[in-house]
């Protein structure tokens, strides 16, 4: 059964985003849809001494643009993100393991397109740091028709999906009957019961960037996202 997820690219997303990627055979970046301001596309959260704080990429965009057309207003400002991450996490147990990657992305590479930056970060972290083998594609690779749910289902049909895995928030606007008609099983991801790990500045916050987990847990990161669940199911079996 081919499992597929279709989600907009986010900036250094939280661990639940990668949990969905690991669940599916094919992950489609849904970036030829409308950009939304003050959302996860160009920002995420990290921990600081004052609590969770936003780390945001300035962009030149309006709600009239597609995500794939959004450009960075000043790519040089990405160097500030490196300085911020270095200041907040340099003492984390595994920060040095990932520092060369951060330097390469934020200081050496030049970025002008938000979607390209997001997709690069997500794919690299998935493959190189979390060992995910899922196939990645961009929604623009499919000549999809319709709007909103029609467009989503059209892409799913073209991928020959038999199961669609969605974040739970989508249950507010998705019509399950549309998937049933197409012979596609709709599954909502369960984000409950992630284990905590040693994290700076209590109280613990699950909903911060994947970088927080990587810096603190290093090679154990994948276990703390999905490995613990697989182990639990194996014991029950």
GROMACS .gro file of N, CA and C in nm, residues 17 22 26 35 38 47 51 62 81 99 126 128 131 139 143 147 149 156 159 185 188 216:
model
   66
   17UNK      N    1   0.674   1.693   1.199
   17UNK     CA    2   0.682   1.704   1.053
   17UNK      C    3   0.766   1.588   0.997
   22UNK      N    4   0.871   1.017   0.775
   22UNK     CA    5   0.918   0.879   0.796
   22UNK      C    6   0.806   0.776   0.779
   26UNK      N    7   0.617   0.827  -0.007
   26UNK     CA    8   0.641   0.946  -0.088
   26UNK      C    9   0.593   1.069  -0.013
   35UNK      N   10   0.082   3.135  -0.031
   35UNK     CA   11   0.165   3.165   0.085
   35UNK      C   12   0.079   3.233   0.192
   38UNK      N   13   0.280   3.504   0.862
   38UNK     CA   14   0.283   3.470   1.004
   38UNK      C   15   0.249   3.323   1.029
   47UNK      N   16   1.451   2.736   2.170
   47UNK     CA   17   1.448   2.767   2.313
   47UNK      C   18   1.554   2.870   2.350
   51UNK      N   19   1.233   3.152   2.736
   51UNK     CA   20   1.129   3.063   2.685
   51UNK      C   21   1.145   3.038   2.536
   62UNK      N   22   0.337   3.847  -0.021
   62UNK     CA   23   0.200   3.882   0.016
   62UNK      C   24   0.119   3.754   0.005
   81UNK      N   25   2.086   3.407   1.180
   81UNK     CA   26   2.026   3.285   1.234
   81UNK      C   27   2.135   3.192   1.287
   99UNK      N   28   2.734   2.168   1.374
   99UNK     CA   29   2.781   2.304   1.345
   99UNK      C   30   2.836   2.319   1.203
  126UNK      N   31   1.645   1.501   0.696
  126UNK     CA   32   1.578   1.371   0.689
  126UNK      C   33   1.676   1.260   0.654
  128UNK      N   34   2.033   1.267   0.607
  128UNK     CA   35   2.167   1.260   0.665
  128UNK      C   36   2.167   1.249   0.817
  131UNK      N   37   1.819   0.945   0.899
  131UNK     CA   38   1.820   0.817   0.830
  131UNK      C   39   1.690   0.782   0.759
  139UNK      N   40   0.521   1.932  -0.563
  139UNK     CA   41   0.387   1.928  -0.623
  139UNK      C   42   0.387   1.984  -0.765
  143UNK      N   43   0.108   1.785  -1.291
  143UNK     CA   44   0.022   1.887  -1.353
  143UNK      C   45  -0.116   1.869  -1.291
  147UNK      N   46  -0.875   2.332  -0.720
  147UNK     CA   47  -0.829   2.413  -0.608
  147UNK      C   48  -0.854   2.338  -0.478
  149UNK      N   49  -0.907   2.109  -0.195
  149UNK     CA   50  -0.916   1.964  -0.182
  149UNK      C   51  -0.914   1.894  -0.317
  156UNK      N   52  -0.279   1.316  -0.533
  156UNK     CA   53  -0.278   1.182  -0.473
  156UNK      C   54  -0.308   1.075  -0.578
  159UNK      N   55  -0.009   1.015  -0.792
  159UNK     CA   56   0.099   0.943  -0.725
  159UNK      C   57   0.062   0.796  -0.702
  185UNK      N   58  -0.731   0.567   0.161
  185UNK     CA   59  -0.755   0.567   0.305
  185UNK      C   60  -0.697   0.695   0.365
  188UNK      N   61  -0.509   1.028   1.003
  188UNK     CA   62  -0.459   1.147   1.071
  188UNK      C   63  -0.344   1.107   1.165
  216UNK      N   64   2.045   1.837   2.121
  216UNK     CA   65   2.045   1.776   2.255
  216UNK      C   66   2.056   1.624   2.251
   0.00000   0.00000   0.00000
